[in-house]
Amino acid sequence: MVESAIAYTTFGSEVETYAALAKLAIARSIQLANALWLNGRRDRNAADFYMIYEYAEDDLGGRNAIVKALGVSDNDITRLRKSANNLAPTDGGRHAKGTGVPEWGLDRQREFIGRFLKEWIVYRATNAD
C-alpha cells in the first residue's frame, strides 16, 4: 500500500515535477549523478564544491560551455576557484596553504553550488547531448 500513500501525499507539486526532471537528468549524466551524490554528503567543504564544478566541466565540455548552458557568470566560476584554493584548510579549503584571499566563504560557495546544480539538472533534463 505504499503506492497508495504516495498517491495521496503528492499533488503534482513543484517538488514532484522537479524530482522527475532530476531523475531524467541523472539518467542522462553520470557526472551529474556523481555531483549530486557528492553534494548530499555531510560536512561538505570547498574541495567538494569545486569537484562538483569539475564534474560539470566534464559533462558539459568545459568552462565556456558551462557559462552558456547554465547561465552562470565566468566571474562567479573564478570566485569559486579562488575561494576553494585560498580558503584555510581549517575552514574547508582545498590546499594546505593558500596563496591569496578567498572571495567567498563556505556559505557563499554552498549557495552558488546549490543554484549551479539546479540549473544543471534543468539543462541536462532538457538536453540529451
mmCIF file of N, CA and C in Angstrom, residues 55-102:
data_model
loop_
_atom_site.group_PDB
_atom_site.id
_atom_site.type_symbol
_atom_site.label_atom_id
_atom_site.label_comp_id
_atom_site.label_asym_id
_atom_site.label_seq_id
_atom_site.Cartn_x
_atom_site.Cartn_y
_atom_site.Cartn_z
ATOM 1 N N TYR A 55 32.984 18.101 -12.235
ATOM 2 C CA TYR A 55 32.078 17.136 -12.871
ATOM 3 C C TYR A 55 31.290 17.820 -13.995
ATOM 4 N N ALA A 56 30.840 19.047 -13.753
ATOM 5 C CA ALA A 56 30.093 19.783 -14.782
ATOM 6 C C ALA A 56 30.983 20.104 -15.977
ATOM 7 N N GLU A 57 32.229 20.458 -15.727
ATOM 8 C CA GLU A 57 33.165 20.703 -16.834
ATOM 9 C C GLU A 57 33.256 19.473 -17.725
ATOM 10 N N ASP A 58 33.374 18.325 -17.098
ATOM 11 C CA ASP A 58 33.483 17.074 -17.848
ATOM 12 C C ASP A 58 32.196 16.785 -18.621
ATOM 13 N N ASP A 59 31.065 16.985 -17.977
ATOM 14 C CA ASP A 59 29.778 16.685 -18.612
ATOM 15 C C ASP A 59 29.441 17.652 -19.743
ATOM 16 N N LEU A 60 29.682 18.925 -19.519
ATOM 17 C CA LEU A 60 29.204 19.938 -20.456
ATOM 18 C C LEU A 60 30.255 20.392 -21.461
ATOM 19 N N GLY A 61 31.505 20.027 -21.242
ATOM 20 C CA GLY A 61 32.533 20.354 -22.225
ATOM 21 C C GLY A 61 33.369 21.576 -21.917
ATOM 22 N N GLY A 62 33.537 21.893 -20.654
ATOM 23 C CA GLY A 62 34.428 22.984 -20.283
ATOM 24 C C GLY A 62 33.723 24.210 -19.742
ATOM 25 N N ARG A 63 34.546 25.136 -19.329
ATOM 26 C CA ARG A 63 34.084 26.353 -18.653
ATOM 27 C C ARG A 63 33.158 27.194 -19.530
ATOM 28 N N ASN A 64 33.546 27.450 -20.767
ATOM 29 C CA ASN A 64 32.711 28.277 -21.645
ATOM 30 C C ASN A 64 31.350 27.635 -21.883
ATOM 31 N N ALA A 65 31.342 26.318 -22.025
ATOM 32 C CA ALA A 65 30.074 25.610 -22.220
ATOM 33 C C ALA A 65 29.193 25.711 -20.976
ATOM 34 N N ILE A 66 29.802 25.683 -19.801
ATOM 35 C CA ILE A 66 29.045 25.831 -18.552
ATOM 36 C C ILE A 66 28.396 27.205 -18.484
ATOM 37 N N VAL A 67 29.173 28.237 -18.790
ATOM 38 C CA VAL A 67 28.641 29.604 -18.765
ATOM 39 C C VAL A 67 27.440 29.714 -19.697
ATOM 40 N N LYS A 68 27.573 29.168 -20.885
ATOM 41 C CA LYS A 68 26.492 29.244 -21.876
ATOM 42 C C LYS A 68 25.280 28.398 -21.467
ATOM 43 N N ALA A 69 25.522 27.161 -21.051
ATOM 44 C CA ALA A 69 24.418 26.238 -20.765
ATOM 45 C C ALA A 69 23.687 26.560 -19.468
ATOM 46 N N LEU A 70 24.424 26.955 -18.439
ATOM 47 C CA LEU A 70 23.816 27.117 -17.122
ATOM 48 C C LEU A 70 23.527 28.563 -16.754
ATOM 49 N N GLY A 71 24.025 29.485 -17.550
ATOM 50 C CA GLY A 71 23.764 30.888 -17.265
ATOM 51 C C GLY A 71 24.479 31.415 -16.038
ATOM 52 N N VAL A 72 25.562 30.766 -15.632
ATOM 53 C CA VAL A 72 26.372 31.284 -14.534
ATOM 54 C C VAL A 72 27.445 32.188 -15.125
ATOM 55 N N SER A 73 27.931 33.120 -14.333
ATOM 56 C CA SER A 73 28.928 34.036 -14.875
ATOM 57 C C SER A 73 30.327 33.437 -14.774
ATOM 58 N N ASP A 74 31.152 33.812 -15.726
ATOM 59 C CA ASP A 74 32.550 33.403 -15.704
ATOM 60 C C ASP A 74 33.229 33.932 -14.438
ATOM 61 N N ASN A 75 32.841 35.127 -14.011
ATOM 62 C CA ASN A 75 33.410 35.705 -12.788
ATOM 63 C C ASN A 75 33.063 34.875 -11.560
ATOM 64 N N ASP A 76 31.844 34.347 -11.498
ATOM 65 C CA ASP A 76 31.474 33.508 -10.353
ATOM 66 C C ASP A 76 32.262 32.203 -10.341
ATOM 67 N N ILE A 77 32.538 31.652 -11.505
ATOM 68 C CA ILE A 77 33.366 30.444 -11.561
ATOM 69 C C ILE A 77 34.769 30.764 -11.057
ATOM 70 N N THR A 78 35.299 31.907 -11.451
ATOM 71 C CA THR A 78 36.615 32.331 -10.961
ATOM 72 C C THR A 78 36.588 32.515 -9.450
ATOM 73 N N ARG A 79 35.526 33.122 -8.929
ATOM 74 C CA ARG A 79 35.405 33.309 -7.478
ATOM 75 C C ARG A 79 35.364 31.966 -6.751
ATOM 76 N N LEU A 80 34.629 31.010 -7.308
ATOM 77 C CA LEU A 80 34.568 29.680 -6.698
ATOM 78 C C LEU A 80 35.959 29.059 -6.643
ATOM 79 N N ARG A 81 36.679 29.099 -7.769
ATOM 80 C CA ARG A 81 38.015 28.506 -7.831
ATOM 81 C C ARG A 81 38.967 29.188 -6.851
ATOM 82 N N LYS A 82 39.002 30.508 -6.872
ATOM 83 C CA LYS A 82 39.896 31.239 -5.974
ATOM 84 C C LYS A 82 39.549 30.981 -4.514
ATOM 85 N N SER A 83 38.273 30.923 -4.223
ATOM 86 C CA SER A 83 37.850 30.683 -2.848
ATOM 87 C C SER A 83 38.214 29.282 -2.399
ATOM 88 N N ALA A 84 37.985 28.301 -3.263
ATOM 89 C CA ALA A 84 38.327 26.919 -2.914
ATOM 90 C C ALA A 84 39.828 26.765 -2.720
ATOM 91 N N ASN A 85 40.613 27.441 -3.536
ATOM 92 C CA ASN A 85 42.066 27.324 -3.453
ATOM 93 C C ASN A 85 42.666 28.094 -2.291
ATOM 94 N N ASN A 86 42.013 29.152 -1.838
ATOM 95 C CA ASN A 86 42.622 30.032 -0.847
ATOM 96 C C ASN A 86 41.971 30.025 0.522
ATOM 97 N N LEU A 87 40.872 29.329 0.669
ATOM 98 C CA LEU A 87 40.252 29.201 1.983
ATOM 99 C C LEU A 87 41.168 28.358 2.863
ATOM 100 N N ALA A 88 41.319 28.729 4.107
ATOM 101 C CA ALA A 88 42.179 27.966 5.022
ATOM 102 C C ALA A 88 41.678 26.526 5.131
ATOM 103 N N PRO A 89 42.597 25.561 5.250
ATOM 104 C CA PRO A 89 42.166 24.165 5.351
ATOM 105 C C PRO A 89 41.265 23.919 6.560
ATOM 106 N N THR A 90 41.469 24.665 7.626
ATOM 107 C CA THR A 90 40.608 24.512 8.801
ATOM 108 C C THR A 90 39.199 25.033 8.545
ATOM 109 N N ASP A 91 39.052 25.824 7.477
ATOM 110 C CA ASP A 91 37.741 26.336 7.082
ATOM 111 C C ASP A 91 37.169 25.583 5.888
ATOM 112 N N GLY A 92 37.825 24.499 5.484
ATOM 113 C CA GLY A 92 37.328 23.683 4.387
ATOM 114 C C GLY A 92 37.976 23.937 3.051
ATOM 115 N N GLY A 93 39.122 24.607 3.023
ATOM 116 C CA GLY A 93 39.818 24.877 1.769
ATOM 117 C C GLY A 93 40.428 23.627 1.158
ATOM 118 N N ARG A 94 40.806 23.719 -0.106
ATOM 119 C CA ARG A 94 41.342 22.586 -0.865
ATOM 120 C C ARG A 94 42.812 22.316 -0.588
ATOM 121 N N HIS A 95 43.568 23.349 -0.222
ATOM 122 C CA HIS A 95 45.018 23.210 -0.124
ATOM 123 C C HIS A 95 45.510 23.535 1.281
ATOM 124 N N ALA A 96 46.671 22.975 1.620
ATOM 125 C CA ALA A 96 47.248 23.218 2.940
ATOM 126 C C ALA A 96 47.610 24.688 3.124
ATOM 127 N N LYS A 97 47.999 25.327 2.027
ATOM 128 C CA LYS A 97 48.376 26.735 2.122
ATOM 129 C C LYS A 97 47.857 27.480 0.897
ATOM 130 N N GLY A 98 47.019 28.452 1.124
ATOM 131 C CA GLY A 98 46.526 29.276 0.028
ATOM 132 C C GLY A 98 47.514 30.382 -0.297
ATOM 133 N N THR A 99 47.413 30.907 -1.504
ATOM 134 C CA THR A 99 48.329 31.973 -1.911
ATOM 135 C C THR A 99 47.625 33.313 -2.045
ATOM 136 N N GLY A 100 46.366 33.367 -1.756
ATOM 137 C CA GLY A 100 45.609 34.609 -1.894
ATOM 138 C C GLY A 100 44.498 34.681 -0.870
ATOM 139 N N VAL A 101 43.556 35.533 -1.141
ATOM 140 C CA VAL A 101 42.432 35.742 -0.233
ATOM 141 C C VAL A 101 41.171 35.160 -0.867
ATOM 142 N N PRO A 102 40.448 34.300 -0.149
ATOM 143 C CA PRO A 102 39.210 33.758 -0.715
ATOM 144 C C PRO A 102 38.148 34.849 -0.814
#
